[in-house]
Amino acid sequence: MATTLRARRIGVLTGGGDCPGLNAVIRAVAKTAILEHGLEVLGIQDGFLGLIQGRSYPLNLRNTSNILDRGGTILGSSNKADPERYRTGTTPDGQPIYENVTDRVAKQFHDWKLDVLVCIGGDGTMSGAANLIPHGIPCVGVPKTIDNDLMHCDPTFGFQTAVNTATDALDRIRTTAASHHRVMLVETMGRNAGWLNLHAGIAAGADIILIPEIPYDIEVVADFCLMRTRHGRAFTTIAVSEGAHPIGGQVTIQQMDYDSPDPVKLGGVSQVLSEQIAKTAHLQCRATVLGHVQRGGTPCPFDRVLATRYGHEALQLVVRGEWDRIVVMQDGRLTSVPITEVANKQRLVPPDHPLIATARGVGTCLGDKIDSCLIRWDTGQPQCDCVSAD
Ligand code: F6P
């Protein structure tokens, strides 16, 4: 919504899990604010936690220089500090005490004489921002996550770097799979969205790609590994999302973090699958969980450019008075949508997405069915249980 209010002083925070490109956005926001619009910029530490606890420092051209290629966030982050449900203590019998500290946050915002808060984060951070707006804290969002699951936005910054990291891991794993004639599983992050795994799996030519949006049948997965072995490819690589689950079954949970707005921490499905395939198909299996490796490291050039564009565009929203909106990319063009439209929502892979058809078309098994015949590598002729050799 356009407004005639003018911003003079803005706050910037990074919320949720860290991600390659956060510093590139901070740099772009600070430099655009200072150089293009003459605004003052306050860096708020550790996401909403800094707002709750009153921790911040001024950002200037000096402390935002030379950070473009640095992983992590110079401001720090937190995925536990939800002002609406902030842990303030523990009862005598060990139960956590949660309080709504939004009024304290609003007071802090005004004490710092801020006009707008630039929130760099994913759906959880946008949900936090959406809750602050009715308390007189105008927000502008910047879409971050390696999961690429933010509603109305394709792509988020950090995603491409994570795809590169996961692809590199799958490439490396394939050499061991081939040398030892094994089934090798690589588990990627992504929560309940399969974007990261699907992209990395296709990029690395994984034989089986398992994503949350397409529940798998363990018999199909084991059969596909066996068929490859019987037909001359004595190894199989499997890219599996941490959120992948069997048909009619549950996700694999690594741990619960009840202080976090997103308490379910996924992880471990690759080990479960490894044991099931070994038992069913009598093949040697190994699982590798990539984990937070995918969130670290220097952002790739694509993410540096995207992060810089997002940061610069966020400032255009700030100065145009188009507050309470988040910058997004749609069909290759920068635009914006209301923060409330993306808060607490997830963009999943539609089962009819062209990438799914592409994967199936090149013979990749998606775990639900075996819909391509295998080729005998020695003769080049189709030969599998569903196609006659002639
Ligand atoms: O949303 C980013 C992400 O890395 C997910 O892919 C993953 O499930 C989650 O965060 C892990 O969270 P934490 O850093 O709290 O373990």
PDB file of C-alpha atoms in Angstrom, residues 102-334:
ATOM      1  CA  THR A 102       5.537  -7.728  21.286  1.00  0.00           C
ATOM      2  CA  ASP A 103       4.843  -4.505  23.215  1.00  0.00           C
ATOM      3  CA  ARG A 104       8.415  -4.521  24.526  1.00  0.00           C
ATOM      4  CA  VAL A 105       9.646  -4.954  20.946  1.00  0.00           C
ATOM      5  CA  ALA A 106       7.445  -2.066  19.715  1.00  0.00           C
ATOM      6  CA  LYS A 107       8.835   0.186  22.473  1.00  0.00           C
ATOM      7  CA  GLN A 108      12.387  -0.765  21.536  1.00  0.00           C
ATOM      8  CA  PHE A 109      11.679  -0.007  17.867  1.00  0.00           C
ATOM      9  CA  HIS A 110      10.428   3.475  18.760  1.00  0.00           C
ATOM     10  CA  ASP A 111      13.214   4.096  21.316  1.00  0.00           C
ATOM     11  CA  TRP A 112      15.685   3.481  18.504  1.00  0.00           C
ATOM     12  CA  LYS A 113      13.702   6.016  16.408  1.00  0.00           C
ATOM     13  CA  LEU A 114      13.305   3.572  13.572  1.00  0.00           C
ATOM     14  CA  ASP A 115      10.807   4.167  10.766  1.00  0.00           C
ATOM     15  CA  VAL A 116      10.942   0.792   8.973  1.00  0.00           C
ATOM     16  CA  LEU A 117      12.323  -2.659   9.778  1.00  0.00           C
ATOM     17  CA  VAL A 118      13.943  -4.603   6.931  1.00  0.00           C
ATOM     18  CA  CYS A 119      13.507  -8.291   7.783  1.00  0.00           C
ATOM     19  CA  ILE A 120      15.673 -10.730   5.825  1.00  0.00           C
ATOM     20  CA  GLY A 121      14.305 -14.231   6.300  1.00  0.00           C
ATOM     21  CA  GLY A 122      12.019 -17.074   5.319  1.00  0.00           C
ATOM     22  CA  ASP A 123       8.381 -17.839   6.099  1.00  0.00           C
ATOM     23  CA  GLY A 124       8.998 -17.981   9.878  1.00  0.00           C
ATOM     24  CA  THR A 125      10.662 -14.555   9.930  1.00  0.00           C
ATOM     25  CA  MET A 126       7.892 -13.154   7.730  1.00  0.00           C
ATOM     26  CA  SER A 127       5.358 -14.560  10.150  1.00  0.00           C
ATOM     27  CA  GLY A 128       7.171 -12.692  12.956  1.00  0.00           C
ATOM     28  CA  ALA A 129       7.193  -9.523  10.828  1.00  0.00           C
ATOM     29  CA  ALA A 130       3.472  -9.899  10.031  1.00  0.00           C
ATOM     30  CA  ASN A 131       2.754 -10.004  13.787  1.00  0.00           C
ATOM     31  CA  LEU A 132       4.734  -6.786  14.374  1.00  0.00           C
ATOM     32  CA  ILE A 133       2.939  -4.744  11.717  1.00  0.00           C
ATOM     33  CA  PRO A 134      -0.295  -4.223  13.760  1.00  0.00           C
ATOM     34  CA  HIS A 135       1.910  -2.987  16.633  1.00  0.00           C
ATOM     35  CA  GLY A 136       3.104   0.010  14.628  1.00  0.00           C
ATOM     36  CA  ILE A 137       6.280  -1.535  13.209  1.00  0.00           C
ATOM     37  CA  PRO A 138       6.285  -1.160   9.416  1.00  0.00           C
ATOM     38  CA  CYS A 139       8.288  -3.968   7.790  1.00  0.00           C
ATOM     39  CA  VAL A 140       9.849  -4.684   4.398  1.00  0.00           C
ATOM     40  CA  GLY A 141      10.859  -8.287   3.703  1.00  0.00           C
ATOM     41  CA  VAL A 142      13.672  -9.911   1.729  1.00  0.00           C
ATOM     42  CA  PRO A 143      13.195 -13.607   0.826  1.00  0.00           C
ATOM     43  CA  LYS A 144      15.866 -15.950   2.164  1.00  0.00           C
ATOM     44  CA  THR A 145      16.101 -19.715   2.358  1.00  0.00           C
ATOM     45  CA  ILE A 146      18.095 -22.598   0.930  1.00  0.00           C
ATOM     46  CA  ASP A 147      14.759 -24.474   0.797  1.00  0.00           C
ATOM     47  CA  ASN A 148      13.363 -22.204  -1.963  1.00  0.00           C
ATOM     48  CA  ASP A 149       9.928 -22.734  -0.432  1.00  0.00           C
ATOM     49  CA  LEU A 150       8.778 -19.140   0.070  1.00  0.00           C
ATOM     50  CA  MET A 151       5.309 -18.541  -1.338  1.00  0.00           C
ATOM     51  CA  HIS A 152       5.037 -16.295  -4.433  1.00  0.00           C
ATOM     52  CA  CYS A 153       8.808 -16.242  -4.901  1.00  0.00           C
ATOM     53  CA  ASP A 154      11.094 -18.104  -7.225  1.00  0.00           C
ATOM     54  CA  PRO A 155      13.957 -18.146  -6.440  1.00  0.00           C
ATOM     55  CA  THR A 156      15.025 -17.220  -2.917  1.00  0.00           C
ATOM     56  CA  PHE A 157      18.672 -16.243  -2.500  1.00  0.00           C
ATOM     57  CA  GLY A 158      20.915 -18.962  -1.034  1.00  0.00           C
ATOM     58  CA  PHE A 159      19.088 -21.733  -2.867  1.00  0.00           C
ATOM     59  CA  GLN A 160      21.434 -21.889  -5.859  1.00  0.00           C
ATOM     60  CA  THR A 161      24.525 -22.096  -3.639  1.00  0.00           C
ATOM     61  CA  ALA A 162      22.946 -24.949  -1.663  1.00  0.00           C
ATOM     62  CA  VAL A 163      22.108 -26.728  -4.941  1.00  0.00           C
ATOM     63  CA  ASN A 164      25.769 -26.390  -5.959  1.00  0.00           C
ATOM     64  CA  THR A 165      26.929 -27.844  -2.632  1.00  0.00           C
ATOM     65  CA  ALA A 166      24.495 -30.774  -2.755  1.00  0.00           C
ATOM     66  CA  THR A 167      25.330 -31.470  -6.420  1.00  0.00           C
ATOM     67  CA  ASP A 168      29.027 -31.525  -5.633  1.00  0.00           C
ATOM     68  CA  ALA A 169      28.388 -33.992  -2.788  1.00  0.00           C
ATOM     69  CA  LEU A 170      26.321 -36.271  -5.056  1.00  0.00           C
ATOM     70  CA  ASP A 171      29.045 -36.159  -7.739  1.00  0.00           C
ATOM     71  CA  ARG A 172      31.657 -37.179  -5.179  1.00  0.00           C
ATOM     72  CA  ILE A 173      29.482 -39.927  -3.721  1.00  0.00           C
ATOM     73  CA  ARG A 174      28.928 -41.453  -7.162  1.00  0.00           C
ATOM     74  CA  THR A 175      32.607 -42.364  -7.518  1.00  0.00           C
ATOM     75  CA  THR A 176      32.491 -44.410  -4.307  1.00  0.00           C
ATOM     76  CA  ALA A 177      29.159 -45.933  -5.333  1.00  0.00           C
ATOM     77  CA  ALA A 178      30.664 -47.046  -8.650  1.00  0.00           C
ATOM     78  CA  SER A 179      33.967 -48.238  -7.195  1.00  0.00           C
ATOM     79  CA  HIS A 180      32.350 -50.314  -4.447  1.00  0.00           C
ATOM     80  CA  HIS A 181      29.163 -51.355  -6.305  1.00  0.00           C
ATOM     81  CA  ARG A 182      27.024 -49.884  -3.584  1.00  0.00           C
ATOM     82  CA  VAL A 183      23.766 -48.077  -3.111  1.00  0.00           C
ATOM     83  CA  MET A 184      24.765 -44.634  -1.833  1.00  0.00           C
ATOM     84  CA  LEU A 185      22.199 -42.237  -0.367  1.00  0.00           C
ATOM     85  CA  VAL A 186      22.721 -38.498   0.068  1.00  0.00           C
ATOM     86  CA  GLU A 187      20.239 -36.681   2.320  1.00  0.00           C
ATOM     87  CA  THR A 188      19.602 -33.028   1.557  1.00  0.00           C
ATOM     88  CA  MET A 189      17.807 -30.336   3.577  1.00  0.00           C
ATOM     89  CA  GLY A 190      14.664 -28.525   2.460  1.00  0.00           C
ATOM     90  CA  ARG A 191      12.100 -29.248   5.217  1.00  0.00           C
ATOM     91  CA  ASN A 192       8.838 -30.290   3.549  1.00  0.00           C
ATOM     92  CA  ALA A 193       9.802 -28.999   0.110  1.00  0.00           C
ATOM     93  CA  GLY A 194      11.789 -31.006  -2.426  1.00  0.00           C
ATOM     94  CA  TRP A 195      13.219 -28.145  -4.526  1.00  0.00           C
ATOM     95  CA  LEU A 196      16.791 -28.450  -3.286  1.00  0.00           C
ATOM     96  CA  ASN A 197      16.869 -32.218  -3.645  1.00  0.00           C
ATOM     97  CA  LEU A 198      15.155 -32.240  -7.030  1.00  0.00           C
ATOM     98  CA  HIS A 199      17.524 -29.678  -8.534  1.00  0.00           C
ATOM     99  CA  ALA A 200      20.665 -31.267  -7.073  1.00  0.00           C
ATOM    100  CA  GLY A 201      19.458 -34.758  -7.974  1.00  0.00           C
ATOM    101  CA  ILE A 202      18.858 -33.835 -11.603  1.00  0.00           C
ATOM    102  CA  ALA A 203      22.119 -31.854 -11.793  1.00  0.00           C
ATOM    103  CA  ALA A 204      24.099 -34.837 -10.495  1.00  0.00           C
ATOM    104  CA  GLY A 205      22.160 -37.445 -12.470  1.00  0.00           C
ATOM    105  CA  ALA A 206      21.007 -39.279  -9.334  1.00  0.00           C
ATOM    106  CA  ASP A 207      19.363 -42.601 -10.223  1.00  0.00           C
ATOM    107  CA  ILE A 208      16.617 -42.189  -7.628  1.00  0.00           C
ATOM    108  CA  ILE A 209      15.256 -38.859  -6.343  1.00  0.00           C
ATOM    109  CA  LEU A 210      12.953 -38.912  -3.328  1.00  0.00           C
ATOM    110  CA  ILE A 211      11.101 -35.725  -2.378  1.00  0.00           C
ATOM    111  CA  PRO A 212       8.412 -35.057   0.258  1.00  0.00           C
ATOM    112  CA  GLU A 213       5.791 -34.201  -2.351  1.00  0.00           C
ATOM    113  CA  ILE A 214       5.975 -37.715  -3.877  1.00  0.00           C
ATOM    114  CA  PRO A 215       5.828 -40.334  -1.091  1.00  0.00           C
ATOM    115  CA  TYR A 216       7.932 -43.394  -1.898  1.00  0.00           C
ATOM    116  CA  ASP A 217       7.248 -47.118  -1.902  1.00  0.00           C
ATOM    117  CA  ILE A 218      10.232 -48.946  -0.393  1.00  0.00           C
ATOM    118  CA  GLU A 219       9.564 -51.975  -2.617  1.00  0.00           C
ATOM    119  CA  VAL A 220       9.822 -49.764  -5.714  1.00  0.00           C
ATOM    120  CA  VAL A 221      13.050 -48.175  -4.469  1.00  0.00           C
ATOM    121  CA  ALA A 222      14.637 -51.539  -3.640  1.00  0.00           C
ATOM    122  CA  ASP A 223      13.431 -53.062  -6.950  1.00  0.00           C
ATOM    123  CA  PHE A 224      14.928 -50.199  -8.933  1.00  0.00           C
ATOM    124  CA  CYS A 225      18.318 -50.685  -7.229  1.00  0.00           C
ATOM    125  CA  LEU A 226      18.137 -54.429  -7.937  1.00  0.00           C
ATOM    126  CA  MET A 227      17.152 -53.923 -11.581  1.00  0.00           C
ATOM    127  CA  ARG A 228      20.113 -51.631 -12.118  1.00  0.00           C
ATOM    128  CA  THR A 229      22.405 -54.246 -10.612  1.00  0.00           C
ATOM    129  CA  ARG A 230      20.910 -57.060 -12.700  1.00  0.00           C
ATOM    130  CA  HIS A 231      21.096 -55.035 -15.903  1.00  0.00           C
ATOM    131  CA  GLY A 232      24.721 -54.109 -15.670  1.00  0.00           C
ATOM    132  CA  ARG A 233      24.909 -50.996 -13.456  1.00  0.00           C
ATOM    133  CA  ALA A 234      26.200 -52.348 -10.204  1.00  0.00           C
ATOM    134  CA  PHE A 235      25.627 -49.176  -8.234  1.00  0.00           C
ATOM    135  CA  THR A 236      22.866 -46.686  -7.492  1.00  0.00           C
ATOM    136  CA  THR A 237      22.912 -43.112  -6.195  1.00  0.00           C
ATOM    137  CA  ILE A 238      19.883 -41.813  -4.335  1.00  0.00           C
ATOM    138  CA  ALA A 239      19.194 -38.141  -3.577  1.00  0.00           C
ATOM    139  CA  VAL A 240      16.724 -38.046  -0.698  1.00  0.00           C
ATOM    140  CA  SER A 241      15.082 -35.004   0.898  1.00  0.00           C
ATOM    141  CA  GLU A 242      15.115 -34.884   4.685  1.00  0.00           C
ATOM    142  CA  GLY A 243      11.314 -34.595   4.469  1.00  0.00           C
ATOM    143  CA  ALA A 244      10.822 -37.643   2.215  1.00  0.00           C
ATOM    144  CA  HIS A 245       8.472 -40.258   3.637  1.00  0.00           C
ATOM    145  CA  PRO A 246       6.871 -43.546   2.575  1.00  0.00           C
ATOM    146  CA  ILE A 247       3.372 -43.730   1.116  1.00  0.00           C
ATOM    147  CA  GLY A 248       0.996 -43.516   4.072  1.00  0.00           C
ATOM    148  CA  GLY A 249       3.949 -43.108   6.463  1.00  0.00           C
ATOM    149  CA  GLN A 250       5.592 -40.419   8.557  1.00  0.00           C
ATOM    150  CA  VAL A 251       8.638 -38.181   8.165  1.00  0.00           C
ATOM    151  CA  THR A 252      11.797 -39.068  10.112  1.00  0.00           C
ATOM    152  CA  ILE A 253      12.356 -36.643  12.979  1.00  0.00           C
ATOM    153  CA  GLN A 254      15.851 -36.024  14.295  1.00  0.00           C
ATOM    154  CA  GLN A 255      14.803 -33.929  17.277  1.00  0.00           C
ATOM    155  CA  MET A 256      12.153 -31.540  18.588  1.00  0.00           C
ATOM    156  CA  ASP A 257      12.983 -27.937  19.500  1.00  0.00           C
ATOM    157  CA  TYR A 258       9.916 -26.619  21.306  1.00  0.00           C
ATOM    158  CA  ASP A 259      11.302 -23.071  21.702  1.00  0.00           C
ATOM    159  CA  SER A 260      11.374 -22.705  17.922  1.00  0.00           C
ATOM    160  CA  PRO A 261       8.289 -21.642  15.930  1.00  0.00           C
ATOM    161  CA  ASP A 262       9.251 -24.575  13.664  1.00  0.00           C
ATOM    162  CA  PRO A 263       9.825 -27.240  16.370  1.00  0.00           C
ATOM    163  CA  VAL A 264      10.159 -30.349  14.156  1.00  0.00           C
ATOM    164  CA  LYS A 265      13.782 -30.886  13.107  1.00  0.00           C
ATOM    165  CA  LEU A 266      13.841 -33.422  10.285  1.00  0.00           C
ATOM    166  CA  GLY A 267      16.726 -35.782   9.628  1.00  0.00           C
ATOM    167  CA  GLY A 268      17.757 -39.418   9.367  1.00  0.00           C
ATOM    168  CA  VAL A 269      15.520 -40.739   6.594  1.00  0.00           C
ATOM    169  CA  SER A 270      18.579 -41.723   4.510  1.00  0.00           C
ATOM    170  CA  GLN A 271      19.810 -44.072   7.251  1.00  0.00           C
ATOM    171  CA  VAL A 272      16.343 -45.611   7.616  1.00  0.00           C
ATOM    172  CA  LEU A 273      16.164 -46.163   3.853  1.00  0.00           C
ATOM    173  CA  SER A 274      19.710 -47.497   3.720  1.00  0.00           C
ATOM    174  CA  GLU A 275      18.840 -50.214   6.233  1.00  0.00           C
ATOM    175  CA  GLN A 276      15.544 -51.042   4.500  1.00  0.00           C
ATOM    176  CA  ILE A 277      17.134 -51.345   1.038  1.00  0.00           C
ATOM    177  CA  ALA A 278      19.972 -53.483   2.422  1.00  0.00           C
ATOM    178  CA  LYS A 279      17.424 -55.789   4.062  1.00  0.00           C
ATOM    179  CA  THR A 280      15.053 -55.963   1.089  1.00  0.00           C
ATOM    180  CA  ALA A 281      17.487 -56.041  -1.843  1.00  0.00           C
ATOM    181  CA  HIS A 282      20.548 -57.520  -0.101  1.00  0.00           C
ATOM    182  CA  LEU A 283      22.755 -54.765  -1.486  1.00  0.00           C
ATOM    183  CA  GLN A 284      25.489 -52.899   0.328  1.00  0.00           C
ATOM    184  CA  CYS A 285      24.187 -49.425   1.264  1.00  0.00           C
ATOM    185  CA  ARG A 286      25.657 -46.287   2.834  1.00  0.00           C
ATOM    186  CA  ALA A 287      23.974 -43.027   3.868  1.00  0.00           C
ATOM    187  CA  THR A 288      25.450 -39.518   4.047  1.00  0.00           C
ATOM    188  CA  VAL A 289      23.565 -36.639   5.672  1.00  0.00           C
ATOM    189  CA  LEU A 290      24.762 -33.298   4.268  1.00  0.00           C
ATOM    190  CA  GLY A 291      23.111 -31.208   7.002  1.00  0.00           C
ATOM    191  CA  HIS A 292      24.252 -27.670   7.658  1.00  0.00           C
ATOM    192  CA  VAL A 293      27.112 -27.932   5.168  1.00  0.00           C
ATOM    193  CA  GLN A 294      24.431 -26.833   2.678  1.00  0.00           C
ATOM    194  CA  ARG A 295      23.881 -23.556   4.547  1.00  0.00           C
ATOM    195  CA  GLY A 296      27.517 -22.567   4.773  1.00  0.00           C
ATOM    196  CA  GLY A 297      30.201 -21.187   2.527  1.00  0.00           C
ATOM    197  CA  THR A 298      30.515 -18.346   0.111  1.00  0.00           C
ATOM    198  CA  PRO A 299      27.453 -17.556  -2.038  1.00  0.00           C
ATOM    199  CA  CYS A 300      27.789 -18.465  -5.711  1.00  0.00           C
ATOM    200  CA  PRO A 301      27.800 -15.548  -8.216  1.00  0.00           C
ATOM    201  CA  PHE A 302      24.102 -16.093  -9.042  1.00  0.00           C
ATOM    202  CA  ASP A 303      23.155 -15.695  -5.364  1.00  0.00           C
ATOM    203  CA  ARG A 304      25.419 -12.674  -4.926  1.00  0.00           C
ATOM    204  CA  VAL A 305      23.672 -10.916  -7.813  1.00  0.00           C
ATOM    205  CA  LEU A 306      20.206 -11.994  -6.619  1.00  0.00           C
ATOM    206  CA  ALA A 307      20.930 -10.944  -3.022  1.00  0.00           C
ATOM    207  CA  THR A 308      22.216  -7.561  -4.177  1.00  0.00           C
ATOM    208  CA  ARG A 309      19.144  -7.024  -6.360  1.00  0.00           C
ATOM    209  CA  TYR A 310      16.803  -8.014  -3.515  1.00  0.00           C
ATOM    210  CA  GLY A 311      18.588  -5.705  -1.048  1.00  0.00           C
ATOM    211  CA  HIS A 312      18.539  -2.779  -3.485  1.00  0.00           C
ATOM    212  CA  GLU A 313      14.869  -3.357  -4.327  1.00  0.00           C
ATOM    213  CA  ALA A 314      13.926  -3.575  -0.641  1.00  0.00           C
ATOM    214  CA  LEU A 315      15.215  -0.021  -0.257  1.00  0.00           C
ATOM    215  CA  GLN A 316      13.087   1.116  -3.191  1.00  0.00           C
ATOM    216  CA  LEU A 317      10.038  -0.220  -1.297  1.00  0.00           C
ATOM    217  CA  VAL A 318      11.220   1.575   1.841  1.00  0.00           C
ATOM    218  CA  VAL A 319      11.580   4.976   0.141  1.00  0.00           C
ATOM    219  CA  ARG A 320       8.430   4.608  -1.972  1.00  0.00           C
ATOM    220  CA  GLY A 321       6.496   3.952   1.227  1.00  0.00           C
ATOM    221  CA  GLU A 322       5.438   0.504  -0.010  1.00  0.00           C
ATOM    222  CA  TRP A 323       5.746  -0.956   3.459  1.00  0.00           C
ATOM    223  CA  ASP A 324       4.609  -4.289   4.885  1.00  0.00           C
ATOM    224  CA  ARG A 325       5.560  -5.966   1.620  1.00  0.00           C
ATOM    225  CA  ILE A 326       8.277  -8.436   0.673  1.00  0.00           C
ATOM    226  CA  VAL A 327      10.409  -8.236  -2.454  1.00  0.00           C
ATOM    227  CA  VAL A 328       9.978 -11.321  -4.645  1.00  0.00           C
ATOM    228  CA  MET A 329      11.076 -12.559  -8.044  1.00  0.00           C
ATOM    229  CA  GLN A 330       8.325 -13.800 -10.370  1.00  0.00           C
ATOM    230  CA  ASP A 331       8.961 -14.922 -13.959  1.00  0.00           C
ATOM    231  CA  GLY A 332      12.421 -13.369 -13.752  1.00  0.00           C
ATOM    232  CA  ARG A 333      11.115  -9.930 -12.692  1.00  0.00           C
ATOM    233  CA  LEU A 334      11.383  -8.191  -9.335  1.00  0.00           C
TER     234      LEU A 334
END
